[in-house]
Amino acid sequence: SQPIYSLERGCIVGAEALVRWQHPQRGAIAPDQFITVAEQTGQIDAVGRFVLRTACMDAAAWPTPPSQPPPFISVNVSARQLQHGQLPELVEEQLRHSRLAAQRLHLELTETAMFSNESEAIATSTRLRALGVKIWLDDFGTGFSGLSHLRRVPADGVKIDRSFVSDMLEDPDDLALTTAIIAMAHSLGITVIAEGVETEGQYEALRTRGCDSAQGYWLGRPMPSAALAELLDGGR
Ligand code: C2E
Ligand code: CA
Ligand code: CA
């Protein structure tokens, strides 16, 4: 899991679950190398189920930092899982099993997954939100669907893609886009997370532009759940 920080309060508010495959010979394998294969072979359903169950169980055991709401766990959902239509049942089952409050589970759907079959994606997200789960649009800005879809899609927030954040201090276009996404999201009443924050300069630029939360190597690397629990315990 990788910690996510509130830019207003400067404290940890939740984490994103990032799956790692522990290979006996090759060590930890990054998801980019097996998620696509798992999607093609249909194994993504089993992987997705495992990730969701583990994430809910881990988060249910995390401590709540003093005078703060309990931390959330954000889980990536692949396009295929979204199309199966069984996602709300699976989510409900895992929430019940882990006893995690629904508000503490966030699901990240990519813009492209969302818009490849828009009406079905809208129906599924509506059902998920009715359970109390929050929906994030991941890799926002990279698809060409653009901001107009935001009005139709039931989402609680957007995650600004790493590619914008990494160049925002050098490239005026990326800075303008990032600023525009934040303003547009806020005018629609939804929140914004920036991913891939690697420097203090990027952190400050996002904070002064009113971005709600951020994650990235400068704030904290992906870490095992036990390490995240320790971080939550420490406060910061
Ligand atoms: P993503 O959802 O965009 O996740 C963010 C990726 O950026 C993660 O890579 C994370 O380790 C990396 N990252 C975080 N902070 C920084 C930073 O400051 N700089 C840079 N350069 N990178 C940073 P990771 O863990 O390798 O995951 C890659 C992708 O695999 C994810 O991209 C997501 O699309 C997918 N993925 C990960 N876990 C799951 C999962 O459980 N299910 C599904 N369906 N997809 C997953
Ligand atoms: Ca993500
Ligand atoms: Ca991304």
CSV table of C-alpha atoms and ligand atoms in Angstrom, one decimal:
chain,number,residue,atom,x,y,z
A,1,SER,CA,0.0,0.0,0.0
A,2,GLN,CA,1.1,3.6,-0.7
A,3,PRO,CA,0.0,6.3,1.8
A,4,ILE,CA,-2.2,9.2,0.6
A,5,TYR,CA,-1.9,12.6,2.4
A,6,SER,CA,-4.3,15.4,2.8
A,7,LEU,CA,-2.7,18.6,1.4
A,8,GLU,CA,-4.7,20.8,3.7
A,9,ARG,CA,-3.9,19.0,6.9
A,10,GLY,CA,-0.5,17.5,5.9
A,11,CYS,CA,-1.5,14.1,7.5
A,12,ILE,CA,-2.1,10.6,6.1
A,13,VAL,CA,-5.8,10.0,5.3
A,14,GLY,CA,-5.7,6.6,3.5
A,15,ALA,CA,-3.7,4.4,1.1
A,16,GLU,CA,-3.8,2.8,-2.3
A,17,ALA,CA,-3.5,-0.9,-2.5
A,18,LEU,CA,-0.8,-1.8,-5.1
A,19,VAL,CA,-0.6,-5.5,-5.8
A,20,ARG,CA,2.8,-7.3,-5.8
A,21,TRP,CA,3.4,-10.8,-6.9
A,22,GLN,CA,6.1,-12.5,-4.9
A,23,HIS,CA,7.8,-14.9,-7.3
A,24,PRO,CA,9.9,-17.6,-5.7
A,25,GLN,CA,12.9,-17.0,-8.0
A,26,ARG,CA,12.4,-13.5,-9.4
A,27,GLY,CA,11.3,-11.7,-6.2
A,28,ALA,CA,8.6,-9.1,-6.2
A,29,ILE,CA,7.0,-8.6,-9.7
A,30,ALA,CA,5.3,-5.3,-10.5
A,31,PRO,CA,1.7,-5.3,-11.6
A,32,ASP,CA,2.4,-3.9,-15.1
A,33,GLN,CA,4.0,-7.2,-15.9
A,34,PHE,CA,1.2,-9.5,-15.0
A,35,ILE,CA,-2.1,-7.5,-14.8
A,36,THR,CA,-2.4,-7.4,-18.6
A,37,VAL,CA,-1.7,-11.1,-18.9
A,38,ALA,CA,-4.2,-11.8,-16.2
A,39,GLU,CA,-6.8,-9.8,-18.0
A,40,GLN,CA,-6.3,-11.7,-21.2
A,41,THR,CA,-6.4,-15.1,-19.6
A,42,GLY,CA,-9.4,-14.3,-17.4
A,43,GLN,CA,-7.3,-14.8,-14.2
A,44,ILE,CA,-7.9,-11.1,-13.4
A,45,ASP,CA,-11.2,-12.1,-11.6
A,46,ALA,CA,-9.3,-14.3,-9.2
A,47,VAL,CA,-6.5,-11.7,-8.8
A,48,GLY,CA,-9.1,-8.9,-8.3
A,49,ARG,CA,-11.0,-10.9,-5.7
A,50,PHE,CA,-7.8,-11.7,-3.8
A,51,VAL,CA,-6.7,-8.0,-3.8
A,52,LEU,CA,-10.1,-6.8,-2.7
A,53,ARG,CA,-10.3,-9.3,0.2
A,54,THR,CA,-6.7,-8.6,1.3
A,55,ALA,CA,-7.1,-4.9,1.1
A,56,CYS,CA,-10.4,-4.9,3.1
A,57,MET,CA,-8.9,-7.2,5.8
A,58,ASP,CA,-5.7,-5.1,6.1
A,59,ALA,CA,-7.6,-1.8,6.3
A,60,ALA,CA,-10.0,-3.1,8.9
A,61,ALA,CA,-7.0,-3.8,11.1
A,62,TRP,CA,-5.3,-0.4,10.7
A,63,PRO,CA,-5.3,2.0,13.6
A,64,THR,CA,-7.1,5.4,13.3
A,65,PRO,CA,-4.7,8.3,13.9
A,66,PRO,CA,-5.7,10.6,16.8
A,67,SER,CA,-8.6,13.0,16.2
A,68,GLN,CA,-9.0,11.9,12.5
A,69,PRO,CA,-11.5,9.8,10.6
A,70,PRO,CA,-10.5,6.2,10.1
A,71,PRO,CA,-8.2,5.8,7.0
A,72,PHE,CA,-9.6,4.6,3.7
A,73,ILE,CA,-8.2,1.9,1.4
A,74,SER,CA,-8.3,2.5,-2.4
A,75,VAL,CA,-8.4,-0.5,-4.7
A,76,ASN,CA,-7.7,-0.6,-8.4
A,77,VAL,CA,-10.4,-2.3,-10.5
A,78,SER,CA,-9.7,-3.5,-14.0
A,79,ALA,CA,-11.9,-2.9,-17.0
A,80,ARG,CA,-12.8,-6.6,-17.2
A,81,GLN,CA,-14.0,-6.7,-13.6
A,82,LEU,CA,-16.2,-3.7,-14.3
A,83,GLN,CA,-17.7,-5.4,-17.3
A,84,HIS,CA,-18.6,-8.6,-15.5
A,85,GLY,CA,-21.4,-7.0,-13.6
A,86,GLN,CA,-20.7,-9.0,-10.4
A,87,LEU,CA,-18.5,-6.4,-8.9
A,88,PRO,CA,-21.2,-4.9,-6.5
A,89,GLU,CA,-21.9,-8.5,-5.1
A,90,LEU,CA,-18.2,-9.2,-4.7
A,91,VAL,CA,-17.7,-5.8,-2.9
A,92,GLU,CA,-20.6,-6.4,-0.6
A,93,GLU,CA,-19.3,-9.9,0.3
A,94,GLN,CA,-15.8,-8.6,1.1
A,95,LEU,CA,-17.2,-5.7,3.2
A,96,ARG,CA,-19.3,-8.1,5.2
A,97,HIS,CA,-16.4,-10.5,5.6
A,98,SER,CA,-13.9,-7.9,6.7
A,99,ARG,CA,-16.4,-5.8,8.6
A,100,LEU,CA,-14.9,-2.7,7.0
A,101,ALA,CA,-17.2,0.3,6.8
A,102,ALA,CA,-18.2,0.9,3.2
A,103,GLN,CA,-17.2,4.6,3.3
A,104,ARG,CA,-13.6,3.4,4.0
A,105,LEU,CA,-13.4,1.4,0.7
A,106,HIS,CA,-12.6,3.4,-2.4
A,107,LEU,CA,-12.5,1.9,-5.9
A,108,GLU,CA,-10.3,3.3,-8.7
A,109,LEU,CA,-11.6,2.9,-12.2
A,110,THR,CA,-9.6,4.1,-15.2
A,111,GLU,CA,-11.1,6.6,-17.5
A,112,THR,CA,-10.7,4.2,-20.4
A,113,ALA,CA,-12.4,1.3,-18.5
A,114,MET,CA,-15.2,3.6,-17.7
A,115,PHE,CA,-15.9,4.9,-21.2
A,116,SER,CA,-15.4,1.7,-23.2
A,117,ASN,CA,-18.9,0.7,-22.1
A,118,GLU,CA,-20.3,3.9,-20.6
A,119,SER,CA,-23.8,2.9,-19.8
A,120,GLU,CA,-22.8,-0.3,-18.0
A,121,ALA,CA,-20.0,1.4,-16.1
A,122,ILE,CA,-22.5,4.1,-15.0
A,123,ALA,CA,-24.9,1.4,-13.8
A,124,THR,CA,-22.2,-0.5,-11.9
A,125,SER,CA,-20.8,2.7,-10.3
A,126,THR,CA,-24.3,3.8,-9.2
A,127,ARG,CA,-24.8,0.4,-7.5
A,128,LEU,CA,-21.4,0.6,-5.8
A,129,ARG,CA,-22.0,4.1,-4.6
A,130,ALA,CA,-25.4,3.0,-3.2
A,131,LEU,CA,-23.4,0.6,-1.0
A,132,GLY,CA,-21.5,3.6,0.4
A,133,VAL,CA,-18.3,2.9,-1.5
A,134,LYS,CA,-16.5,5.8,-3.1
A,135,ILE,CA,-15.5,5.9,-6.8
A,136,TRP,CA,-12.4,7.5,-8.2
A,137,LEU,CA,-11.5,8.0,-11.9
A,138,ASP,CA,-7.9,6.9,-12.2
A,139,ASP,CA,-5.3,8.1,-14.6
A,140,PHE,CA,-7.4,11.1,-15.2
A,141,GLY,CA,-6.5,13.3,-18.2
A,142,THR,CA,-4.7,10.6,-20.2
A,143,GLY,CA,-7.8,9.3,-22.0
A,144,PHE,CA,-9.3,11.6,-24.6
A,145,SER,CA,-12.8,11.4,-23.1
A,146,GLY,CA,-12.2,14.6,-21.3
A,147,LEU,CA,-14.0,16.6,-18.7
A,148,SER,CA,-17.4,16.5,-20.3
A,149,HIS,CA,-17.9,12.9,-19.2
A,150,LEU,CA,-17.5,13.9,-15.6
A,151,ARG,CA,-21.0,15.3,-15.6
A,152,ARG,CA,-22.5,12.0,-16.6
A,153,VAL,CA,-20.4,9.6,-14.6
A,154,PRO,CA,-21.2,9.1,-10.9
A,155,ALA,CA,-17.7,9.6,-9.3
A,156,ASP,CA,-16.6,11.0,-6.0
A,157,GLY,CA,-13.3,12.3,-7.4
A,158,VAL,CA,-10.5,12.1,-10.0
A,159,LYS,CA,-6.8,11.1,-9.7
A,160,ILE,CA,-4.6,13.4,-11.8
A,161,ASP,CA,-2.2,11.1,-13.7
A,162,ARG,CA,1.4,11.0,-12.8
A,163,SER,CA,2.5,12.2,-16.2
A,164,PHE,CA,1.0,15.7,-15.6
A,165,VAL,CA,2.4,16.0,-12.1
A,166,SER,CA,5.9,14.9,-13.1
A,167,ASP,CA,6.3,17.7,-15.7
A,168,MET,CA,4.1,20.4,-14.1
A,169,LEU,CA,7.0,22.5,-12.9
A,170,GLU,CA,8.9,22.4,-16.3
A,171,ASP,CA,6.0,22.3,-18.8
A,172,PRO,CA,3.5,25.3,-18.6
A,173,ASP,CA,0.9,23.2,-20.5
A,174,ASP,CA,0.9,20.5,-17.8
A,175,LEU,CA,0.7,23.1,-15.1
A,176,ALA,CA,-2.2,24.7,-16.9
A,177,LEU,CA,-4.0,21.3,-17.3
A,178,THR,CA,-3.4,20.3,-13.7
A,179,THR,CA,-4.7,23.7,-12.5
A,180,ALA,CA,-7.8,23.3,-14.8
A,181,ILE,CA,-8.6,19.8,-13.7
A,182,ILE,CA,-8.5,20.9,-10.0
A,183,ALA,CA,-10.8,23.9,-10.7
A,184,MET,CA,-13.2,21.9,-12.9
A,185,ALA,CA,-13.5,19.0,-10.4
A,186,HIS,CA,-14.1,21.5,-7.5
A,187,SER,CA,-16.8,23.3,-9.5
A,188,LEU,CA,-18.5,19.9,-10.0
A,189,GLY,CA,-18.2,19.3,-6.2
A,190,ILE,CA,-15.8,16.4,-6.5
A,191,THR,CA,-12.3,15.9,-5.0
A,192,VAL,CA,-8.9,15.6,-6.5
A,193,ILE,CA,-5.9,13.4,-5.7
A,194,ALA,CA,-2.6,13.9,-7.4
A,195,GLU,CA,-0.4,10.9,-7.9
A,196,GLY,CA,3.4,10.6,-8.5
A,197,VAL,CA,4.5,13.5,-6.3
A,198,GLU,CA,8.3,13.2,-6.3
A,199,THR,CA,9.4,16.6,-5.1
A,200,GLU,CA,8.6,19.2,-2.5
A,201,GLY,CA,8.1,21.7,-5.3
A,202,GLN,CA,5.4,19.6,-6.9
A,203,TYR,CA,3.7,19.2,-3.5
A,204,GLU,CA,3.7,22.9,-2.8
A,205,ALA,CA,2.4,23.8,-6.3
A,206,LEU,CA,-0.5,21.3,-5.9
A,207,ARG,CA,-1.2,22.5,-2.4
A,208,THR,CA,-1.4,26.2,-3.3
A,209,ARG,CA,-3.7,25.3,-6.2
A,210,GLY,CA,-6.2,23.6,-3.8
A,211,CYS,CA,-5.6,20.0,-4.7
A,212,ASP,CA,-7.2,17.9,-1.9
A,213,SER,CA,-4.8,15.0,-1.5
A,214,ALA,CA,-1.6,13.5,-2.9
A,215,GLN,CA,0.6,10.4,-3.0
A,216,GLY,CA,4.0,9.8,-4.4
A,217,TYR,CA,7.6,8.8,-3.6
A,218,TRP,CA,8.3,12.2,-1.9
A,219,LEU,CA,5.5,11.4,0.6
A,220,GLY,CA,5.9,7.6,0.9
A,221,ARG,CA,6.7,4.6,-1.2
A,222,PRO,CA,4.5,1.6,-1.6
A,223,MET,CA,5.0,-0.5,1.5
A,224,PRO,CA,3.6,-3.6,3.2
A,225,SER,CA,0.4,-3.2,5.2
A,226,ALA,CA,2.2,-3.6,8.5
A,227,ALA,CA,4.5,-0.7,7.7
A,228,LEU,CA,1.5,1.4,6.8
A,229,ALA,CA,-0.2,0.6,10.1
A,230,GLU,CA,2.9,1.8,11.9
A,231,LEU,CA,2.9,5.1,9.9
A,232,LEU,CA,-0.8,5.6,10.9
A,233,ASP,CA,0.1,5.0,14.5
A,234,GLY,CA,2.9,7.6,14.4
A,235,GLY,CA,0.5,10.3,13.1
A,236,ARG,CA,3.1,12.6,11.4
B,1,C2E,P1,-1.7,3.3,-11.0
B,1,C2E,O1,-3.0,3.0,-10.5
B,1,C2E,O2,-1.5,4.6,-11.7
B,1,C2E,O3,-0.7,3.3,-9.7
B,1,C2E,C1,0.3,4.2,-9.4
B,1,C2E,C2,1.7,3.6,-9.8
B,1,C2E,O4,2.6,4.6,-9.7
B,1,C2E,C3,2.1,2.5,-8.9
B,1,C2E,O5,2.9,1.6,-9.7
B,1,C2E,C4,3.0,3.2,-7.9
B,1,C2E,O6,4.0,2.4,-7.3
B,1,C2E,C5,3.7,4.2,-8.8
B,1,C2E,N1,4.1,5.4,-8.1
B,1,C2E,C6,3.6,5.9,-6.9
B,1,C2E,N2,4.2,7.0,-6.6
B,1,C2E,C7,5.1,7.3,-7.6
B,1,C2E,C8,6.1,8.3,-7.8
B,1,C2E,O7,6.3,9.3,-7.0
B,1,C2E,N3,6.8,8.3,-8.9
B,1,C2E,C9,6.7,7.2,-9.8
B,1,C2E,N4,7.5,7.2,-10.9
B,1,C2E,N5,5.8,6.2,-9.6
B,1,C2E,C10,5.0,6.3,-8.5
B,1,C2E,P2,2.7,0.0,-9.6
B,1,C2E,O8,2.5,-0.4,-8.2
B,1,C2E,O9,3.8,-0.6,-10.4
B,1,C2E,O10,1.3,-0.2,-10.4
B,1,C2E,C11,1.2,0.0,-11.7
B,1,C2E,C12,-0.2,-0.1,-12.2
B,1,C2E,O11,-0.7,-1.4,-12.1
B,1,C2E,C13,-1.2,0.8,-11.4
B,1,C2E,O12,-1.1,2.1,-11.9
B,1,C2E,C14,-2.5,0.1,-11.7
B,1,C2E,O13,-3.1,0.5,-12.9
B,1,C2E,C15,-2.1,-1.4,-11.8
B,1,C2E,N6,-2.5,-2.1,-10.6
B,1,C2E,C16,-1.8,-2.1,-9.4
B,1,C2E,N7,-2.4,-2.9,-8.5
B,1,C2E,C17,-3.5,-3.3,-9.1
B,1,C2E,C18,-4.6,-4.2,-8.7
B,1,C2E,O14,-4.7,-4.7,-7.6
B,1,C2E,N8,-5.6,-4.5,-9.7
B,1,C2E,C19,-5.5,-3.9,-10.9
B,1,C2E,N9,-6.5,-4.2,-11.8
B,1,C2E,N10,-4.5,-3.1,-11.3
B,1,C2E,C20,-3.5,-2.8,-10.4
B,2,CA,CA,-4.6,3.6,-9.2
B,3,CA,CA,-1.7,6.5,-12.9
